Amino acid sequence: MSQKINGVKGMNDLLPGEIEVWQFVESTARTLFGRFGYGEVRTPMVEDTALFVRSVGEETDIVGKEMYTFEDKGGRSLSLRPEGTAPAARAYIEHSVSNQEPVSRWFYMGPMFRYERMKTGRYRQFSQIGAEAYGAKEPAQDAELMDVVVQFLEALGLKDVTLNINSLGDDNCRPAYHAKLVEYLNAHREELCADCQQRLERNPLRVLDCKNEKCQAVAAAGPNVLEFLCEPCRAHFTDLQRKLGVLGIRYVVNHRLVRGLDYYTRTVFEFIASHPALGTASTVGGGGRYDKMMKGLGGPDVPAVGYAMGLDRLVLLLKEGGKTFTQRPDLFIAVADEGSQDEGLALASRLRREGLKVDFDTRGGSLKSQMKRADKSGARFTLVLGEQERTSGQAKLKPMAGGEPVPVALDNVAATVRAQPEAAAPVPAA
Ligand code: AMP
């Protein structure tokens, strides 16, 4: 026997039955972004490796350890995108968008790739929904972006998600904080985990978001970035908080929030869920301001703020909520005899054209087996089509949740089904 080939570790298949919750999240995102005037952008899955090295940063875990990098047949170093901000920025620069409009608001959704250690809510191919606003440096833009996320989570019905905010300052004030932090962490080197001892050399800010309890204790007693902000950065952060107040958005200031990427300046934020289903993967999304990145990538000096949310984690939370997202058929058409099979097929086709969701067993078979299938399908009604129905043009809609059959003319099925009040969904047979 040939050996079976499995999917790649950490990369999941999404099958019917599960995909519906993903579609619900995606369509809710599209609706919300539309309301806020964000247009969709789709960039390739693969980019020049240098794009991520120069924007995300060589010292980050993402670029240093987790990228899927390969050489193509032309000898170029390419990488599967590990995140969406850098590709969107690359496209923004390449298409000279800043020459066409002063402010652009984009969103994207799709798969990202990181070679990570897997656990619940952490995969090697995962999906993100993200948004970027280019051209506005004002705190109102940061607040508006957080508002989209808040309204999106509300629309999904997800509660118990807390917005954490912080400011990392800018080139003017961050060096002093950085120096103080390194001095402090060096003094506490022995108390840090092995990973953090390495981070201390390469990317000391990362020590602040280590999950290790000892490292957290060290970080908690360390210097507070907010005390190092220069006046313009302080004013920006204060105004952001005022704007969040205007929008009625609740938040907590968390001076240890740094995020793992190098490109942030001033505002950073995260949405953190308190649900056991996520284990330690409790951050459902986050982002921040990156006013220097465009210029660093050879583009115009355009300020920007963005964020990304992990779809996989949102889906885990929604599944815990126990809601069903699968749309059940309006009607199951069963045929009573072989001779009605063609007409059943044609009736199903016509009713689908008229907008009904119709299930029909293309295998035919006994009426009993078709009725079993009808039960399992969760359809609202079943219509049995036999010789008698075909000659009289009259049939019956059998409500699968129980109750009296409804007489129906075969040329008026769609309207009759639509006119029936929704009963409780039948429980599909196991
Ligand atoms: P980041 O780009 O690391 O800030 O991630 C933004 C969001 O994407 C996180 O809050 C997660 O919800 C999601 N995410 C990041 N990495 C993974 C992963 N390996 N698996 C699943 N979701 C992820």
Coordinates of C-alpha atoms and ligand atoms in Angstrom, one line a residue:
M1 CA 0.0 0.0 0.0
S2 CA 1.3 3.5 -0.7
Q3 CA 2.3 5.5 2.2
K4 CA -0.1 8.2 3.4
I5 CA 1.1 11.9 3.1
N6 CA 0.1 14.2 6.0
G7 CA -0.1 18.0 6.0
V8 CA 2.8 20.0 7.3
K9 CA 3.1 20.3 11.0
G10 CA 1.6 23.4 12.5
M11 CA -0.4 24.1 9.3
N12 CA -4.1 23.3 9.6
D13 CA -6.8 22.3 7.1
L14 CA -10.1 24.0 7.4
L15 CA -13.0 21.9 6.3
P16 CA -16.7 22.6 5.9
G17 CA -18.3 22.6 9.3
E18 CA -15.4 24.6 10.7
I19 CA -14.9 27.1 7.9
E20 CA -18.2 28.8 8.7
V21 CA -17.0 30.4 11.9
W22 CA -13.9 31.7 9.9
Q23 CA -16.2 33.2 7.2
F24 CA -18.3 34.8 9.9
V25 CA -15.2 36.5 11.4
E26 CA -14.0 37.6 7.9
S27 CA -17.3 39.0 6.8
T28 CA -17.7 40.9 10.1
A29 CA -14.2 42.4 9.6
R30 CA -15.1 43.4 6.1
T31 CA -18.3 45.1 7.3
L32 CA -16.5 47.0 10.1
F33 CA -13.5 48.1 8.0
G34 CA -15.9 49.3 5.3
R35 CA -17.8 51.4 7.8
F36 CA -14.5 53.0 8.9
G37 CA -13.3 53.6 5.3
Y38 CA -10.5 51.1 5.2
G39 CA -9.9 49.5 1.8
E40 CA -8.7 45.9 1.3
V41 CA -5.2 45.3 0.1
R42 CA -3.8 41.9 -1.0
T43 CA 0.0 41.5 -1.2
P44 CA 1.9 38.3 -2.2
M45 CA 2.6 35.5 0.3
V46 CA 6.3 35.8 -0.5
E47 CA 8.6 38.9 -0.3
D48 CA 12.3 39.7 -0.6
T49 CA 13.8 38.6 2.7
A50 CA 15.5 42.0 3.1
L51 CA 12.1 43.6 3.6
F52 CA 11.5 41.8 6.9
V53 CA 15.1 42.1 8.0
R54 CA 15.0 45.9 7.5
S55 CA 11.6 46.5 9.0
V56 CA 10.8 43.9 11.6
G57 CA 14.5 43.7 12.6
E58 CA 17.2 41.2 12.5
E59 CA 17.3 40.8 16.3
T60 CA 13.7 39.9 16.7
D61 CA 12.6 36.2 17.1
I62 CA 10.5 36.5 14.0
V63 CA 13.4 37.4 11.7
G64 CA 16.1 35.7 13.7
K65 CA 14.5 32.3 14.2
E66 CA 11.1 31.9 12.7
M67 CA 11.1 32.9 9.0
Y68 CA 10.6 30.4 6.2
T69 CA 13.4 31.6 4.0
F70 CA 14.5 30.0 0.8
E71 CA 16.4 30.7 -2.4
D72 CA 14.4 30.8 -5.6
K73 CA 15.7 29.4 -8.9
G74 CA 17.1 32.8 -9.7
G75 CA 19.2 32.8 -6.5
R76 CA 17.1 35.5 -4.7
S77 CA 16.5 35.1 -1.0
L78 CA 12.7 35.1 -0.5
S79 CA 10.7 34.6 2.7
L80 CA 7.1 33.6 3.3
R81 CA 5.6 36.6 5.0
P82 CA 5.6 36.3 8.8
E83 CA 3.5 39.4 9.2
G84 CA 1.5 41.9 7.1
T85 CA 2.7 45.4 8.0
A86 CA 6.0 45.3 6.1
P87 CA 4.4 43.9 2.9
A88 CA 1.7 46.6 3.0
A89 CA 4.3 49.3 3.6
R90 CA 6.3 48.0 0.7
A91 CA 3.3 48.1 -1.6
Y92 CA 2.4 51.6 -0.3
I93 CA 5.9 52.8 -1.2
E94 CA 6.1 51.0 -4.5
H95 CA 2.8 52.4 -5.8
S96 CA 3.6 55.9 -4.6
V97 CA 0.3 56.1 -2.8
S98 CA 1.4 59.1 -0.7
N99 CA 1.5 61.2 -3.9
Q100 CA -2.1 60.3 -4.6
E101 CA -3.8 61.0 -1.2
P102 CA -2.6 62.4 2.1
V103 CA -4.2 59.7 4.3
S104 CA -4.7 56.1 3.3
R105 CA -6.4 53.4 5.3
W106 CA -5.9 49.8 4.4
F107 CA -6.8 46.4 5.8
Y108 CA -5.7 42.9 4.9
M109 CA -6.5 39.4 5.9
G110 CA -4.7 36.2 5.1
P111 CA -2.1 33.6 6.1
M112 CA 1.2 34.4 7.8
F113 CA 4.0 31.9 8.4
R114 CA 6.4 31.6 11.4
Y115 CA 8.4 28.5 12.3
E116 CA 7.3 28.6 16.0
R117 CA 7.1 26.1 18.7
M118 CA 3.5 24.9 18.5
K119 CA 0.9 24.9 21.2
T120 CA -2.8 25.9 21.6
G121 CA -3.3 29.1 19.6
R122 CA 0.2 29.1 18.1
Y123 CA 0.7 27.6 14.7
R124 CA 3.2 27.8 11.8
Q125 CA 0.6 29.0 9.3
F126 CA -1.9 31.2 10.9
S127 CA -4.2 33.9 9.7
Q128 CA -4.2 37.6 10.6
I129 CA -6.6 40.4 10.0
G130 CA -4.8 43.7 10.1
A131 CA -5.2 47.4 9.3
E132 CA -2.8 50.2 8.6
A133 CA -3.5 54.0 8.6
Y134 CA -0.9 56.0 6.7
G135 CA -0.4 59.8 6.8
A136 CA -1.8 60.8 10.2
K137 CA 0.5 61.2 13.2
E138 CA -2.2 62.5 15.5
P139 CA -3.4 60.4 18.5
A140 CA -6.9 60.6 17.0
Q141 CA -5.7 58.1 14.4
D142 CA -4.4 55.7 17.0
A143 CA -7.7 56.0 18.9
E144 CA -9.8 55.4 15.7
L145 CA -7.8 52.3 14.9
M146 CA -8.5 50.9 18.4
D147 CA -12.1 51.8 17.9
V148 CA -12.3 49.6 14.8
V149 CA -11.0 46.7 16.9
V150 CA -13.3 47.4 19.8
Q151 CA -16.3 47.5 17.5
F152 CA -15.1 44.4 15.6
L153 CA -14.9 42.4 18.9
E154 CA -18.3 43.7 19.9
A155 CA -19.8 42.6 16.6
L156 CA -18.3 39.1 17.1
G157 CA -19.8 39.0 20.5
L158 CA -16.4 38.6 22.3
K159 CA -16.3 40.0 25.7
D160 CA -13.6 39.9 28.4
V161 CA -10.9 41.3 26.1
T162 CA -8.9 44.1 27.7
L163 CA -7.1 46.9 25.8
N164 CA -3.6 47.5 27.1
I165 CA -1.7 50.6 25.9
N166 CA 1.7 52.0 26.3
S167 CA 4.1 54.5 24.7
L168 CA 7.7 53.6 23.7
G169 CA 8.7 57.1 23.0
D170 CA 10.7 58.1 19.9
D171 CA 14.3 58.5 18.8
N172 CA 14.6 61.5 21.0
C173 CA 13.7 59.9 24.4
R174 CA 14.0 56.2 23.9
P175 CA 17.8 55.9 24.1
A176 CA 17.9 57.2 27.7
Y177 CA 15.3 54.6 28.7
H178 CA 17.0 51.9 26.8
A179 CA 20.3 52.6 28.5
K180 CA 18.7 52.6 31.9
L181 CA 16.9 49.4 31.2
V182 CA 20.1 47.6 30.1
E183 CA 21.9 48.8 33.2
Y184 CA 19.0 47.6 35.4
L185 CA 18.7 44.2 33.6
N186 CA 22.4 43.6 33.8
A187 CA 22.3 44.1 37.5
H188 CA 19.6 41.4 37.7
R189 CA 21.1 39.1 35.0
E190 CA 21.3 36.1 37.3
E191 CA 17.6 36.2 38.0
L192 CA 16.6 36.0 34.3
C193 CA 15.8 32.9 32.3
A194 CA 18.4 31.6 29.8
D195 CA 16.4 33.1 26.9
C196 CA 16.2 36.5 28.5
Q197 CA 20.0 36.5 29.2
Q198 CA 20.4 36.2 25.5
R199 CA 17.7 38.8 24.8
L200 CA 19.5 41.2 27.1
E201 CA 22.4 41.2 24.5
R202 CA 20.3 41.3 21.4
N203 CA 16.9 42.9 22.2
P204 CA 16.6 43.9 25.8
L205 CA 13.0 45.3 25.4
R206 CA 11.8 41.7 24.8
V207 CA 12.7 40.8 28.4
L208 CA 9.7 42.8 29.5
D209 CA 7.2 40.6 27.8
C210 CA 8.8 37.2 28.8
K211 CA 6.2 34.9 30.3
N212 CA 8.6 33.5 32.9
E213 CA 7.5 34.5 36.4
K214 CA 11.0 35.4 37.6
C215 CA 11.6 37.6 34.6
Q216 CA 8.2 39.2 35.1
A217 CA 9.1 40.1 38.7
V218 CA 12.4 41.6 37.5
A219 CA 10.6 43.6 34.8
A220 CA 7.9 44.8 37.2
A221 CA 10.5 46.5 39.4
G222 CA 12.5 47.9 36.5
P223 CA 12.5 51.4 35.0
N224 CA 9.2 52.7 33.7
V225 CA 9.3 53.8 30.0
L226 CA 6.6 56.4 30.6
E227 CA 8.8 58.3 33.0
F228 CA 11.4 58.8 30.3
L229 CA 9.1 60.3 27.6
C230 CA 10.0 63.6 26.1
E231 CA 7.4 66.3 26.2
P232 CA 6.0 65.7 22.6
C233 CA 5.7 62.0 23.3
R234 CA 4.1 62.6 26.7
A235 CA 1.6 65.0 25.1
H236 CA 0.8 62.4 22.4
F237 CA 0.2 59.7 24.9
T238 CA -1.9 61.9 27.2
D239 CA -4.0 63.0 24.2
L240 CA -4.5 59.4 23.1
Q241 CA -5.9 58.6 26.5
R242 CA -8.2 61.6 26.4
K243 CA -9.5 60.5 22.9
L244 CA -10.1 56.9 24.1
G245 CA -12.2 58.5 26.9
V246 CA -14.2 60.5 24.3
L247 CA -14.9 57.2 22.5
G248 CA -15.9 55.5 25.7
I249 CA -13.1 52.9 25.2
R250 CA -11.9 51.3 28.3
Y251 CA -8.1 50.6 28.6
V252 CA -5.3 50.0 31.0
V253 CA -1.9 51.6 30.8
N254 CA 0.7 48.9 30.9
H255 CA 4.3 50.3 31.0
R256 CA 5.7 46.8 30.4
L257 CA 4.0 46.4 27.0
V258 CA 6.7 46.5 24.4
R259 CA 5.6 44.1 21.5
G260 CA 8.2 42.0 19.8
L261 CA 9.0 44.1 16.7
D262 CA 11.6 46.7 16.3
Y263 CA 9.6 49.2 14.2
Y264 CA 7.4 50.8 16.8
T265 CA 7.5 54.4 18.0
R266 CA 5.2 56.0 20.6
T267 CA 1.9 54.1 20.9
V268 CA 1.8 50.4 21.3
F269 CA -1.3 48.4 22.2
E270 CA -2.6 44.9 22.7
F271 CA -5.9 43.3 23.1
I272 CA -5.7 40.5 25.7
A273 CA -8.4 38.0 26.3
S274 CA -8.9 36.3 29.7
H275 CA -10.1 32.9 28.5
P276 CA -8.6 29.5 29.5
A277 CA -9.1 28.2 25.9
L278 CA -6.1 30.3 24.8
G279 CA -3.7 29.1 27.5
T280 CA -0.7 31.4 27.4
A281 CA -1.6 32.6 23.9
S282 CA -3.9 35.2 25.3
T283 CA -3.0 38.2 23.1
V284 CA -5.6 38.2 20.3
G285 CA -4.1 41.2 18.6
G286 CA -1.9 44.2 18.9
G287 CA -0.2 46.9 17.1
G288 CA 1.3 50.4 17.3
R289 CA 2.7 53.4 15.6
Y290 CA 5.7 53.1 13.3
D291 CA 6.4 56.7 12.1
K292 CA 9.9 55.9 11.0
M293 CA 9.5 52.7 9.0
M294 CA 8.5 54.1 5.6
K295 CA 11.6 56.3 5.5
G296 CA 13.7 53.4 6.7
L297 CA 12.4 51.3 3.7
G298 CA 13.4 54.0 1.3
G299 CA 9.9 55.5 1.1
P300 CA 8.5 58.9 1.9
D301 CA 8.5 60.3 5.5
V302 CA 4.9 59.2 6.2
P303 CA 3.7 58.4 9.8
A304 CA 1.7 55.2 10.2
V305 CA -0.1 53.2 12.8
G306 CA -1.4 49.6 12.4
Y307 CA -2.4 46.5 14.1
A308 CA -3.0 42.8 13.5
M309 CA -5.3 40.2 15.1
G310 CA -4.9 36.5 15.0
L311 CA -7.9 34.8 13.4
D312 CA -7.1 31.4 14.8
R313 CA -7.4 32.8 18.3
L314 CA -10.6 34.7 17.6
V315 CA -12.0 31.4 16.2
L316 CA -11.0 29.5 19.3
L317 CA -12.8 32.0 21.5
L318 CA -15.9 31.9 19.3
K319 CA -16.0 28.1 19.3
E320 CA -15.9 28.2 23.1
G321 CA -19.0 30.4 23.0
G322 CA -20.9 27.4 21.6
K323 CA -22.7 29.2 18.9
T324 CA -23.3 27.4 15.5
F325 CA -22.3 29.2 12.3
T326 CA -23.3 26.5 9.8
Q327 CA -26.3 27.6 7.7
R328 CA -28.8 24.8 7.5
P329 CA -30.6 24.0 4.3
D330 CA -34.1 25.4 3.8
L331 CA -35.2 22.3 2.1
F332 CA -34.3 18.7 1.4
I333 CA -35.8 17.1 -1.7
A334 CA -36.2 13.4 -1.5
V335 CA -37.5 11.3 -4.5
A336 CA -40.0 8.5 -3.9
D337 CA -39.1 6.5 -7.1
E338 CA -36.4 6.2 -9.7
G339 CA -38.6 8.0 -12.3
S340 CA -38.7 11.2 -10.2
Q341 CA -34.9 11.5 -9.9
D342 CA -34.5 13.8 -12.9
E343 CA -37.3 16.1 -11.8
G344 CA -35.9 16.2 -8.3
L345 CA -32.5 17.3 -9.7
A346 CA -34.2 20.0 -11.8
L347 CA -36.5 21.2 -9.0
A348 CA -33.4 21.5 -6.7
S349 CA -31.6 23.5 -9.4
R350 CA -34.6 25.8 -9.9
L351 CA -35.1 26.5 -6.2
R352 CA -31.4 27.3 -5.8
R353 CA -31.6 29.8 -8.6
E354 CA -34.6 31.3 -6.7
G355 CA -32.3 31.7 -3.7
L356 CA -33.1 28.7 -1.4
K357 CA -30.4 26.5 0.1
V358 CA -31.4 23.0 -1.1
D359 CA -30.0 19.6 -0.3
F360 CA -30.6 16.7 -2.7
D361 CA -29.2 13.2 -2.6
T362 CA -27.6 12.8 -6.0
R363 CA -27.1 9.0 -5.3
G364 CA -30.9 8.4 -5.2
G365 CA -31.5 5.2 -3.3
S366 CA -34.4 4.2 -1.1
L367 CA -36.8 6.8 0.3
K368 CA -35.9 5.6 3.8
S369 CA -32.2 6.3 3.3
Q370 CA -32.9 9.7 1.8
M371 CA -35.1 10.6 4.8
K372 CA -32.2 9.7 7.1
R373 CA -30.0 12.0 5.1
A374 CA -32.7 14.7 5.4
D375 CA -32.7 14.4 9.1
K376 CA -28.9 14.6 9.3
S377 CA -28.8 17.6 7.0
G378 CA -30.6 19.8 9.5
A379 CA -33.0 21.1 6.8
R380 CA -36.0 23.0 7.8
F381 CA -38.3 21.1 5.5
T382 CA -38.4 18.0 3.4
L383 CA -40.3 17.6 0.2
V384 CA -41.0 14.1 -1.1
L385 CA -41.3 14.1 -4.9
G386 CA -43.0 11.0 -6.5
E387 CA -45.2 10.2 -9.4
Q388 CA -48.3 11.6 -7.7
E389 CA -46.7 14.9 -6.9
R390 CA -45.4 15.2 -10.4
T391 CA -48.8 14.6 -12.0
S392 CA -50.8 16.8 -9.6
G393 CA -48.2 19.5 -9.3
Q394 CA -48.9 19.5 -5.6
A395 CA -46.6 18.3 -2.8
K396 CA -46.1 18.8 1.0
L397 CA -43.4 20.5 3.0
K398 CA -42.7 18.4 6.0
P399 CA -41.3 20.5 8.9
M400 CA -38.3 18.5 10.2
A401 CA -38.7 20.0 13.7
G402 CA -42.2 18.4 13.9
G403 CA -45.7 19.9 13.2
E404 CA -48.2 19.7 10.4
P405 CA -47.1 19.3 6.8
V406 CA -47.7 22.4 4.6
P407 CA -49.4 21.9 1.2
V408 CA -47.4 23.5 -1.6
A409 CA -47.7 23.9 -5.4
L410 CA -44.5 22.7 -7.1
D411 CA -44.3 26.0 -9.0
N412 CA -44.5 28.0 -5.7
V413 CA -42.1 26.2 -3.4
A414 CA -39.6 29.1 -2.7
A415 CA -42.3 31.6 -1.7
T416 CA -44.1 29.1 0.5
V417 CA -40.8 28.1 2.3
R418 CA -40.0 31.7 2.8
A419 CA -43.4 32.5 4.2
Q420 CA -43.1 29.8 7.0
P421 CA -42.2 31.1 10.4
E422 CA -38.8 29.9 11.6
A423 CA -39.2 27.1 14.1
A424 CA -36.4 26.0 16.4
A425 CA -33.7 24.2 14.5
P426 CA -34.0 20.4 14.5
V427 CA -31.2 18.7 16.2
P428 CA -29.3 16.8 13.4
A429 CA -29.0 13.1 14.1
A430 CA -25.5 12.1 15.2
Ligands
AMP1 P1 2.2 39.8 16.1 O1 2.4 40.1 14.7 O2 3.2 38.8 16.7 O3 2.0 41.0 17.0 O4 0.9 39.0 16.3 C1 -0.4 39.6 16.2 C2 -1.4 38.5 16.5 O5 -1.3 37.5 15.5 C3 -1.2 37.8 17.8 O6 -1.8 38.6 18.8 C4 -1.9 36.5 17.6 O7 -3.3 36.6 17.8 C5 -1.6 36.2 16.2 N1 -0.4 35.3 16.1 C6 0.9 35.6 16.0 N2 1.6 34.5 15.9 C7 0.8 33.5 15.8 C8 0.9 32.1 15.7 N3 2.1 31.5 15.5 N4 -0.2 31.3 15.6 C9 -1.4 31.9 15.8 N5 -1.6 33.2 15.9 C10 -0.5 34.0 15.9

